[in-house]
Amino acid sequence: MSNERILKTTRQGKPGQGAGDRNLDWYIDKAVQVLVLIAGISAIVFIIGIFTFITKEGISFIFESSYRISAYTIGTLEEKEFPEELLEELEILEGETYVDAAELIIAMEETIGKEATDQYKGLIIEHSVHEPFKVMDFFFSTRWKPTSEWKPTYGAFALIIGTASVTGLAMIVAIPFSLGAAIYIGEFATGKTREALKVLVEMLAAIPSVVWGFIGLSIMNPLIIKAFDVPIGLNVLNAGVILGLMAAPIMATIAEDALKAVPDRYREAAEAMGATRWQVIFKVVLPAAKKGLLAAILLGLGRGFGETMAVLMATGHAINLPTSIFDSVRALTATIAAELGETAVGSDHYRALFTLGIFLFVVTFVINLTADLVVRGVKKG
Amino acid sequence: MVNTNKPSVKLKVSNLSINYGEASALRDVNLDVYENEIFGIIGPANSGKTSFLKTINRMDIFTPGMKVVGDIIFNGTSLDQWRNVYALRSRIGVVFPLPVGLPLTIYENVALAPRLAGVKNRTELDIIVERCLTRAALWDEVKDRLDSLGSMLSGGQQQRLTIARALSQEPDLLMLDEFSIAVDPVTTMRIEDVLKELKHEMTIILVTNLVQQAYRLADRTAFFLMGDCVEMGNTEDLFSGNVQDERTRDYIEGRFG
């Protein structure tokens, strides 16, 4: 096509490009706009949706109190020398739940008679109060016995400590590892080594957590038993190391980005003053990148905290307050994963697991929010 | 010492050539820089001026593909024989074209070099910081906020901070690479006054693309053009038209470049 022809076509436009025409390009543009809008907004919708769902299932557990004649009620009354014939009659009510004391009294009058009710209602009400969630118990009791026939208890302290100890150890493993890797890749490695390492680290970050759990179960376990002469190799040490290795690649990637964001002129200026490579990194680059590095650590922390499959497989999954790194523990996330499938929808146990979910959600939310605020600080500074 | 007939040579450059891969940045340069003088280097962009400075403090070893041939003798010792390149660099202060306030406090910016050299005593550091900032004509403006970030200062202030930092190394040789690019004229004049004072204590190499700046400051001036050192002589001679190469006269009179 000659130049003149091209010019002519451009000026006149293709057919269908007059003022009033909407051609295919116009519709594609509109459609893409709508699709992108939906995708963008979906994040908000999902967050709100998940939060509502977890809260709806779990929140009633926190505030609920009711009256219930349970095996525990019957047993306690028996100990209190409650008349045996009345006890047999009362057992008919076992498993029934009443929203308030008045309803319970009506039911009692129907079964054991008005006279006995008046005499014993104080005792019965006292031992049938049903508050599955007590703040002190939930956060500070180690008794997580949701399936107890006698009296289920929901003390999450051991689980919280389990998660905290594993995550803490994981950070001790991951922070030096990931920062070291980031410094090497970002500051020392050049050319092909650097590119290869970056790809490999990203690949490492993509390994599914069940694979890590499998490594913990089948490699770390016997290794720990052999090396430290302990009876069980599925413990805080095992899970902490596995989780640390899992979190390190993603932390290294983000930390390396933070180092790369430090302008080269800072390095040159410090080098020109006679600083060695190490002094440049330690005195200038790391201080300049400290916010980004902190964000990397916090994201790793969030990842470790929320990880489920690997900790389920490597911790030993035993409710236990650890006294050393060779004790088995159980994590919050692993508890939800392992138990939720076996609970009746709407039962106390089911709702207790959702309460754990709320707790996890709040903690990870706070960690991520902190990380986000820190990263924003990076951009401003 | 300065006005003796035969001033001592601080820096002797012989047959220096610099290549970046195939491209030649500097060809066969020979020059001497005397003790306690301001040695000006003028020339249009891409003439090899910055490469020349990089070579002197051995920044070339971190620039991939940069190849240096020739000999540079600094303080009587060939650069090849300086076995500790970091020690060499600490003797040479560099001020880059764009101000570099390191992301540390103003105080730490100036205290960094003494700290690297092993000064730990806080009183001693205080004295060094105040002296260097004063000499860089910055002390009065920042003395009340030494703990704020150096990278938050204005461009002109950062450039003076950079000079203060270079001075804190107590260098024998101060190299300035087009320091006035990002600085307003008033600040430029103040820094120029500082440089005139400083040359009594050290040797200064001033790379500039402002011909008049070389005229105001330099004792001797070299003219670099496209990688060649076209001319070198007393600044007075060059600017009074006493040149060996017509191109020098053309450049100084502003007919090209």
XYZ file of C-alpha atoms in Angstrom:
638
model
C 0.000 0.000 0.000
C 1.337 3.380 -0.890
C 1.653 6.085 1.706
C -1.172 8.012 0.165
C -3.507 5.058 0.391
C -2.634 4.458 4.065
C -3.208 8.101 4.871
C -6.546 7.993 3.120
C -7.717 4.914 5.013
C -6.610 6.367 8.343
C -8.415 9.605 7.753
C -11.659 8.117 6.558
C -11.558 5.314 9.068
C -12.668 1.765 8.529
C -16.308 1.188 7.633
C -18.454 1.514 10.748
C -16.319 4.185 12.351
C -18.620 7.079 11.753
C -19.867 9.232 14.605
C -23.000 7.239 15.324
C -21.659 3.728 14.832
C -20.692 1.392 17.589
C -18.494 -1.272 16.120
C -17.123 -4.494 17.516
C -14.162 -2.747 19.181
C -16.535 -0.538 21.121
C -18.493 -3.528 22.433
C -15.345 -5.480 23.293
C -14.088 -2.473 25.227
C -17.347 -2.225 27.176
C -17.401 -5.972 27.870
C -13.811 -5.957 29.107
C -14.564 -3.015 31.375
C -17.477 -4.868 32.955
C -15.476 -8.094 33.367
C -12.577 -6.290 34.974
C -14.953 -4.456 37.280
C -16.525 -7.722 38.407
C -13.127 -9.309 38.993
C -11.983 -6.276 40.944
C -15.014 -6.053 43.152
C -15.133 -9.812 43.732
C -12.285 -9.528 46.252
C -14.408 -7.273 48.435
C -17.442 -9.508 48.016
C -15.470 -12.609 48.955
C -13.906 -11.056 52.035
C -17.254 -9.853 53.306
C -18.856 -13.170 52.404
C -16.252 -15.266 54.202
C -16.330 -13.040 57.236
C -20.137 -13.153 57.421
C -20.184 -16.928 56.997
C -17.608 -17.650 59.700
C -19.121 -15.114 62.057
C -22.661 -16.335 61.513
C -21.718 -19.900 62.358
C -19.375 -19.107 65.205
C -20.687 -15.992 66.892
C -23.829 -17.558 68.438
C -21.505 -19.948 70.234
C -19.765 -17.054 71.920
C -22.874 -15.327 73.255
C -25.224 -18.258 73.738
C -26.364 -19.452 77.114
C -29.156 -21.987 77.653
C -30.361 -24.656 80.045
C -29.816 -28.280 79.281
C -30.252 -31.463 81.204
C -27.107 -33.305 80.216
C -25.314 -36.416 81.374
C -23.194 -34.033 83.394
C -26.340 -32.569 85.067
C -27.684 -36.007 85.944
C -24.307 -37.154 87.240
C -23.809 -34.090 89.401
C -27.319 -34.343 90.841
C -26.615 -37.950 91.694
C -23.569 -36.886 93.664
C -25.621 -34.230 95.459
C -27.911 -36.994 96.778
C -30.826 -36.007 94.632
C -33.694 -38.493 95.216
C -33.146 -41.471 92.959
C -36.737 -41.934 91.824
C -36.921 -38.292 90.756
C -33.600 -38.677 88.939
C -34.997 -41.520 86.851
C -37.922 -39.337 85.852
C -35.624 -36.415 85.123
C -33.518 -38.569 82.787
C -36.400 -38.373 80.291
C -35.412 -34.740 79.793
C -31.777 -35.567 79.103
C -30.528 -33.860 75.951
C -33.322 -31.266 75.890
C -32.346 -27.612 75.640
C -34.318 -24.660 76.988
C -33.650 -21.050 76.108
C -34.369 -19.759 79.621
C -34.956 -20.949 83.174
C -38.772 -20.477 82.996
C -39.075 -22.988 80.165
C -36.936 -25.464 82.087
C -39.183 -25.084 85.161
C -42.319 -25.780 83.108
C -40.709 -28.928 81.725
C -39.654 -29.985 85.208
C -43.137 -29.508 86.582
C -44.475 -31.762 83.839
C -42.055 -34.576 84.619
C -41.296 -34.584 88.341
C -44.276 -32.665 89.627
C -44.769 -29.201 91.034
C -43.753 -29.997 94.590
C -40.394 -31.573 93.718
C -39.744 -28.794 91.250
C -40.192 -26.126 93.897
C -37.895 -28.033 96.207
C -35.084 -28.815 93.782
C -35.305 -26.212 90.991
C -32.421 -24.185 92.389
C -30.118 -27.199 92.342
C -31.224 -28.398 88.918
C -30.954 -24.959 87.322
C -27.502 -24.441 88.793
C -26.198 -27.623 87.204
C -27.976 -27.332 83.907
C -26.678 -23.915 82.956
C -25.166 -24.373 79.546
C -22.589 -21.835 78.377
C -20.384 -23.588 75.873
C -18.162 -20.545 75.432
C -16.472 -18.933 78.355
C -13.799 -16.403 77.446
C -11.453 -17.520 80.205
C -11.916 -21.188 79.325
C -11.542 -20.634 75.627
C -8.319 -18.692 75.846
C -6.750 -20.119 78.988
C -7.932 -23.696 79.408
C -6.001 -26.528 77.824
C -8.995 -28.871 77.904
C -10.113 -29.263 74.323
C -12.589 -32.150 74.742
C -15.385 -31.487 72.306
C -16.509 -35.102 72.040
C -16.761 -35.802 75.767
C -20.019 -37.597 76.635
C -19.836 -36.326 80.155
C -19.179 -32.625 79.665
C -17.625 -31.262 76.474
C -15.100 -28.488 77.044
C -13.621 -26.087 74.543
C -10.336 -24.755 75.867
C -8.171 -23.596 72.977
C -5.106 -22.553 74.947
C -3.050 -25.607 74.018
C -3.988 -25.146 70.366
C -3.057 -21.477 70.409
C 0.266 -22.302 72.055
C 0.757 -25.133 69.576
C 0.316 -22.817 66.621
C 2.397 -20.081 68.256
C 5.309 -22.370 69.112
C 5.447 -23.921 65.646
C 5.127 -20.540 63.920
C 7.720 -19.026 66.249
C 10.251 -21.747 65.534
C 9.432 -21.497 61.835
C 10.294 -17.794 61.904
C 13.572 -18.502 63.697
C 14.415 -20.885 60.853
C 12.988 -18.810 58.015
C 14.206 -15.282 58.808
C 17.981 -15.860 58.616
C 17.519 -18.320 55.753
C 15.344 -16.065 53.632
C 17.235 -12.836 54.336
C 20.510 -14.585 53.585
C 19.121 -15.904 50.311
C 17.699 -12.489 49.426
C 21.013 -10.756 50.123
C 22.919 -13.275 48.048
C 20.506 -13.116 45.105
C 20.047 -9.368 45.278
C 23.541 -8.157 46.097
C 26.108 -10.754 45.153
C 24.797 -13.070 42.451
C 25.057 -11.815 38.891
C 23.892 -12.827 35.455
C 22.755 -16.388 34.987
C 23.301 -17.512 38.584
C 20.970 -14.788 39.735
C 18.238 -15.576 37.204
C 18.467 -19.304 37.879
C 18.280 -18.793 41.631
C 15.292 -16.495 41.354
C 13.374 -19.022 39.276
C 14.291 -21.857 41.637
C 13.259 -19.924 44.737
C 9.927 -19.082 43.155
C 9.512 -22.731 42.228
C 10.228 -23.689 45.819
C 7.486 -21.315 46.958
C 5.029 -23.157 44.753
C 5.536 -26.614 46.267
C 2.190 -27.779 47.723
C 2.041 -27.879 51.490
C 1.011 -31.533 51.522
C 4.358 -32.359 49.956
C 6.104 -30.531 52.776
C 3.918 -32.408 55.261
C 4.918 -35.657 53.599
C 8.591 -34.725 53.919
C 7.992 -33.981 57.594
C 6.264 -37.288 58.107
C 8.559 -39.587 56.222
C 11.987 -37.904 56.229
C 12.197 -35.501 59.159
C 10.404 -37.852 61.549
C 12.922 -40.729 61.497
C 15.755 -38.228 61.203
C 14.753 -36.459 64.423
C 14.194 -39.742 66.263
C 17.663 -40.882 65.254
C 19.522 -37.624 65.729
C 18.111 -36.587 69.094
C 17.172 -40.008 70.480
C 13.564 -39.029 71.208
C 10.517 -41.337 71.030
C 8.501 -39.234 68.547
C 9.795 -37.254 65.620
C 6.500 -35.506 64.948
C 6.828 -32.461 67.148
C 7.406 -28.718 67.361
C 10.897 -29.085 65.903
C 9.722 -31.049 62.905
C 6.771 -28.791 62.109
C 8.775 -25.635 62.818
C 11.544 -26.605 60.412
C 9.079 -27.710 57.727
C 7.031 -24.545 58.097
C 10.179 -22.418 58.127
C 11.384 -23.984 54.880
C 7.917 -23.461 53.411
C 7.750 -19.793 54.362
C 11.366 -18.951 53.461
C 11.034 -18.845 49.632
C 8.129 -16.403 49.599
C 9.893 -14.285 52.212
C 13.113 -14.371 50.200
C 11.297 -13.278 47.045
C 9.677 -10.292 48.763
C 12.860 -9.387 50.641
C 14.815 -9.484 47.383
C 12.302 -7.086 45.815
C 12.832 -4.781 48.789
C 16.620 -4.872 48.303
C 16.229 -4.260 44.582
C 14.165 -1.159 45.362
C 17.196 0.433 47.040
C 18.705 2.734 44.394
C 22.146 1.793 43.092
C 23.430 5.316 43.721
C 23.296 4.583 47.473
C 25.551 1.570 46.950
C 27.891 3.509 44.672
C 28.124 6.391 47.127
C 28.986 4.081 49.990
C 31.437 2.082 47.877
C 33.149 5.259 46.781
C 33.791 6.064 50.433
C 35.784 2.886 50.816
C 33.100 0.705 52.372
C 33.476 -3.011 51.732
C 30.613 -4.948 50.150
C 29.506 -6.200 53.525
C 29.646 -2.712 55.066
C 27.620 -1.337 52.168
C 24.946 -3.980 52.706
C 24.927 -3.742 56.466
C 25.187 0.026 56.913
C 23.312 1.323 53.900
C 21.259 -1.242 51.962
C 19.598 -3.051 54.869
C 18.626 0.154 56.722
C 17.219 1.546 53.477
C 15.211 -1.625 52.839
C 14.157 -2.309 56.412
C 10.455 -1.678 55.879
C 10.289 -4.004 52.917
C 12.180 -6.650 54.857
C 9.764 -6.294 57.772
C 6.844 -6.702 55.390
C 8.449 -9.881 54.039
C 8.789 -11.257 57.543
C 5.196 -10.402 58.436
C 3.873 -12.054 55.289
C 5.898 -15.152 56.119
C 4.441 -15.047 59.607
C 0.908 -14.861 58.208
C 1.657 -17.756 55.928
C 3.026 -19.870 58.770
C 0.148 -19.021 61.040
C -2.492 -20.025 58.539
C -0.752 -23.119 57.191
C -2.779 -26.290 57.780
C -1.774 -29.436 55.984
C 1.938 -29.442 56.758
C 1.403 -28.748 60.455
C -1.359 -31.351 60.651
C 1.088 -33.933 59.342
C 4.256 -32.845 61.130
C 3.193 -31.719 64.607
C 1.949 -35.065 65.848
C -1.511 -33.552 66.326
C -1.594 -34.112 70.079
C -3.187 -31.611 72.457
C -0.300 -30.713 74.656
C 1.393 -27.737 76.209
C 4.931 -28.150 74.879
C 7.773 -27.948 77.379
C 10.464 -28.595 74.797
C 10.753 -28.596 71.034
C 10.514 -32.390 71.112
C 6.908 -32.359 72.351
C 4.031 -33.000 70.011
C 1.480 -30.236 69.734
C -1.668 -29.468 67.817
C -2.340 -26.386 65.741
C -5.550 -24.354 65.465
C -5.817 -24.809 61.732
C -5.120 -28.513 61.877
C -7.844 -28.944 64.503
C -10.427 -27.324 62.261
C -9.338 -29.390 59.274
C -9.346 -32.664 61.173
C -12.546 -32.240 63.165
C -14.969 -30.185 61.122
C -15.936 -33.078 58.869
C -17.066 -35.193 61.808
C -19.273 -32.699 63.578
C -23.023 -32.249 63.229
C -23.853 -28.957 61.570
C -24.975 -26.458 64.208
C -23.729 -28.486 67.186
C -21.601 -26.897 69.900
C -18.516 -28.621 68.547
C -19.222 -27.370 65.032
C -19.698 -23.847 66.268
C -16.621 -24.067 68.516
C -14.533 -24.848 65.437
C -15.955 -21.791 63.732
C -14.999 -19.750 66.759
C -11.433 -20.980 66.246
C -11.903 -19.846 62.666
C -12.913 -16.356 63.785
C -9.834 -16.200 65.994
C -7.569 -17.296 63.131
C -9.223 -14.863 60.778
C -8.736 -11.963 63.166
C -5.076 -12.793 63.818
C -4.152 -13.281 60.153
C -6.112 -10.144 59.309
C -4.130 -8.147 61.855
C -0.812 -9.584 60.593
C -1.658 -8.869 56.963
C -2.951 -5.410 57.761
C 0.261 -4.623 59.628
C 2.299 -5.912 56.695
C 0.233 -3.821 54.320
C 0.608 -0.666 56.384
C 4.342 -1.278 56.610
C 4.589 -1.716 52.832
C 2.650 1.520 52.315
C 5.221 3.146 54.560
C 7.903 1.880 52.172
C 6.328 3.611 49.205
C 5.952 6.895 51.065
C 9.482 6.934 52.513
C 54.829 24.605 48.765
C 52.142 25.519 46.260
C 54.063 28.132 44.395
C 57.365 26.369 44.045
C 58.593 25.967 40.530
C 58.209 22.253 40.546
C 55.052 21.273 42.382
C 54.844 17.671 43.566
C 52.718 15.318 41.534
C 49.659 13.888 43.319
C 48.306 11.833 40.485
C 50.200 10.726 37.418
C 48.221 9.235 34.579
C 50.123 7.599 31.743
C 48.768 6.099 28.534
C 45.331 5.552 30.014
C 42.723 3.978 27.750
C 39.255 2.829 28.753
C 36.996 0.534 26.742
C 33.466 -0.648 27.321
C 33.423 -3.823 25.292
C 34.029 -2.653 21.714
C 33.353 1.013 22.424
C 36.262 3.200 23.393
C 35.579 5.754 26.126
C 39.039 7.209 26.581
C 42.184 6.953 24.459
C 45.780 7.316 25.537
C 45.462 10.042 28.130
C 48.575 11.416 29.819
C 48.320 14.001 32.535
C 49.653 15.024 35.926
C 47.613 16.474 38.740
C 49.656 18.513 41.210
C 49.303 18.651 44.941
C 46.930 21.332 46.228
C 45.573 22.467 42.937
C 42.122 22.411 41.433
C 42.402 20.488 38.223
C 39.477 21.168 35.930
C 38.256 18.785 33.257
C 35.838 20.222 30.725
C 34.248 18.724 27.674
C 30.855 17.854 26.230
C 28.872 14.814 27.332
C 30.242 11.407 26.380
C 33.849 12.530 26.408
C 35.061 10.010 28.986
C 35.218 12.405 31.935
C 33.182 10.251 34.324
C 34.913 7.073 33.202
C 38.196 8.775 33.981
C 37.092 9.507 37.557
C 35.745 5.977 37.998
C 39.116 4.584 37.063
C 40.984 6.676 39.611
C 39.124 5.285 42.618
C 38.850 1.833 41.056
C 35.082 1.855 40.739
C 35.760 0.183 37.389
C 36.043 -3.229 39.006
C 32.315 -3.223 39.768
C 31.320 -2.062 36.299
C 30.959 -5.129 34.079
C 32.625 -4.798 30.710
C 34.795 -1.830 31.657
C 38.372 -2.412 30.606
C 41.208 -0.154 31.692
C 44.703 -0.087 30.198
C 47.525 2.174 31.342
C 49.077 3.292 34.551
C 47.846 5.606 37.272
C 50.191 6.578 40.076
C 48.518 7.984 43.166
C 50.632 9.263 46.071
C 53.665 7.720 44.425
C 52.182 4.223 44.227
C 50.705 2.632 41.140
C 47.001 1.772 41.566
C 47.777 -1.818 40.644
C 49.897 -2.031 43.772
C 47.143 -0.818 46.099
C 46.223 -4.249 47.343
C 43.307 -3.021 49.412
C 40.987 -1.188 47.067
C 38.792 -0.079 49.997
C 41.716 1.714 51.619
C 42.439 3.457 48.324
C 38.860 4.637 48.017
C 38.830 5.941 51.549
C 41.712 8.290 50.543
C 39.659 9.666 47.652
C 36.417 11.575 48.139
C 33.862 11.535 45.337
C 30.886 13.826 44.748
C 28.471 12.543 42.122
C 26.439 14.640 39.678
C 23.162 13.933 41.418
C 23.101 14.447 45.182
C 23.030 11.210 47.146
C 21.734 11.673 50.662
C 21.977 8.177 52.047
C 18.764 7.041 53.770
C 20.334 7.615 57.177
C 20.125 10.599 59.484
C 22.115 13.695 58.574
C 24.465 12.903 61.427
C 24.976 9.300 60.327
C 25.535 10.369 56.733
C 28.597 12.311 57.791
C 29.645 9.939 60.580
C 29.564 6.879 58.307
C 33.064 7.184 56.867
C 34.755 7.868 60.245
C 32.811 4.956 61.711
C 34.000 2.692 58.891
C 37.510 3.904 59.641
C 37.034 2.787 63.234
C 36.145 5.976 65.115
C 33.766 4.995 67.907
C 34.027 7.835 70.394
C 30.862 9.903 70.259
C 32.554 13.209 71.138
C 35.115 12.673 68.429
C 32.356 11.904 65.911
C 30.442 15.014 67.016
C 33.488 17.128 66.285
C 34.036 15.541 62.867
C 30.361 15.940 61.912
C 30.256 19.582 62.913
C 33.535 20.394 61.194
C 32.598 18.684 57.915
C 29.112 20.192 57.803
C 30.524 23.629 58.556
C 33.115 23.344 55.802
C 30.408 22.228 53.375
C 28.407 25.372 54.317
C 25.519 23.296 55.604
C 25.950 23.339 59.392
C 23.799 26.398 60.089
C 20.876 24.973 58.149
C 20.819 21.517 59.719
C 22.411 21.830 63.164
C 18.994 21.622 64.856
C 17.815 18.551 62.990
C 20.800 16.266 62.714
C 18.501 13.335 63.470
C 16.239 13.811 60.473
C 16.754 11.794 57.311
C 19.492 12.968 54.975
C 17.460 11.859 51.969
C 14.681 14.302 52.924
C 16.836 17.419 52.471
C 16.443 19.623 49.411
C 18.620 18.905 46.385
C 21.112 21.674 47.103
C 21.351 20.716 50.748
C 21.825 17.056 49.833
C 24.655 17.983 47.513
C 26.378 19.880 50.315
C 25.699 16.895 52.577
C 27.408 14.723 49.968
C 30.393 17.067 50.028
C 30.442 16.983 53.826
C 30.408 13.201 53.641
C 33.304 13.201 51.200
C 35.216 15.553 53.510
C 34.561 13.290 56.494
C 36.829 10.742 54.846
C 39.675 13.258 55.245
C 40.636 12.557 51.631
C 43.912 13.451 49.936
C 42.038 13.850 46.688
C 38.538 15.173 46.167
C 36.839 14.435 42.857
C 33.709 16.353 41.910
C 31.710 15.153 38.938
C 29.503 17.945 37.634
C 28.389 18.689 41.164
C 26.284 21.714 40.206
C 23.858 19.905 37.900
C 21.109 19.688 40.514
C 22.056 22.749 42.534
C 20.759 26.306 42.277
C 23.231 29.069 41.275
C 23.458 30.597 44.758
C 24.340 27.280 46.355
C 26.757 26.624 43.504
C 28.592 29.840 44.327
C 28.752 28.911 47.995
C 30.172 25.497 47.195
C 32.695 27.070 44.837
C 33.894 29.326 47.663
C 34.246 26.239 49.854
C 36.328 24.517 47.177
C 38.697 27.468 46.938
C 39.328 27.117 50.652
C 39.665 23.348 50.506
C 42.421 23.305 47.932
C 44.867 24.417 50.593
C 44.342 21.064 52.270
C 43.780 18.662 49.421
C 43.956 18.139 45.713
C 40.722 18.617 43.809
C 39.697 17.280 40.418
C 36.697 19.158 39.131
C 34.798 17.694 36.202
C 32.349 20.216 34.883
C 30.373 21.010 31.797
C 30.144 24.646 32.798
C 33.115 26.226 31.076
C 32.909 29.323 33.247
C 33.042 27.228 36.397
C 36.378 25.796 35.321
C 37.539 29.338 34.584
C 36.523 30.525 38.057
C 38.007 27.631 39.978
C 40.604 25.600 38.160
C 44.334 26.292 38.265
C 44.867 24.074 35.268
C 42.308 22.654 32.898
C 42.119 19.691 30.556
C 39.721 19.526 27.636
C 38.322 16.068 26.856
C 36.560 15.510 23.571
C 35.124 12.193 22.397
C 37.571 10.211 24.469
C 40.663 12.242 23.639
C 42.470 14.636 25.909
C 42.660 17.399 23.324
C 44.369 20.011 25.414
C 45.785 20.568 28.845
C 47.288 23.717 30.308
C 46.977 26.642 32.673
C 43.391 27.809 32.859
C 44.529 31.390 32.249
C 46.213 30.408 28.991
C 43.288 28.374 27.740
C 40.770 31.084 28.390
C 42.922 33.845 26.940
C 42.935 31.984 23.653
C 46.418 30.605 24.010
C 45.534 27.123 22.772
C 47.260 24.474 20.712
C 44.087 23.053 19.210
C 41.401 25.134 17.571
C 38.677 22.875 18.922
C 39.505 23.981 22.464
C 38.981 27.607 21.557
C 35.711 26.752 19.814
C 34.434 24.847 22.811
C 35.413 27.516 25.326
C 33.854 30.244 23.230
C 30.687 28.203 22.971
C 30.760 27.452 19.274
C 29.888 23.811 19.838
C 29.113 21.328 22.568
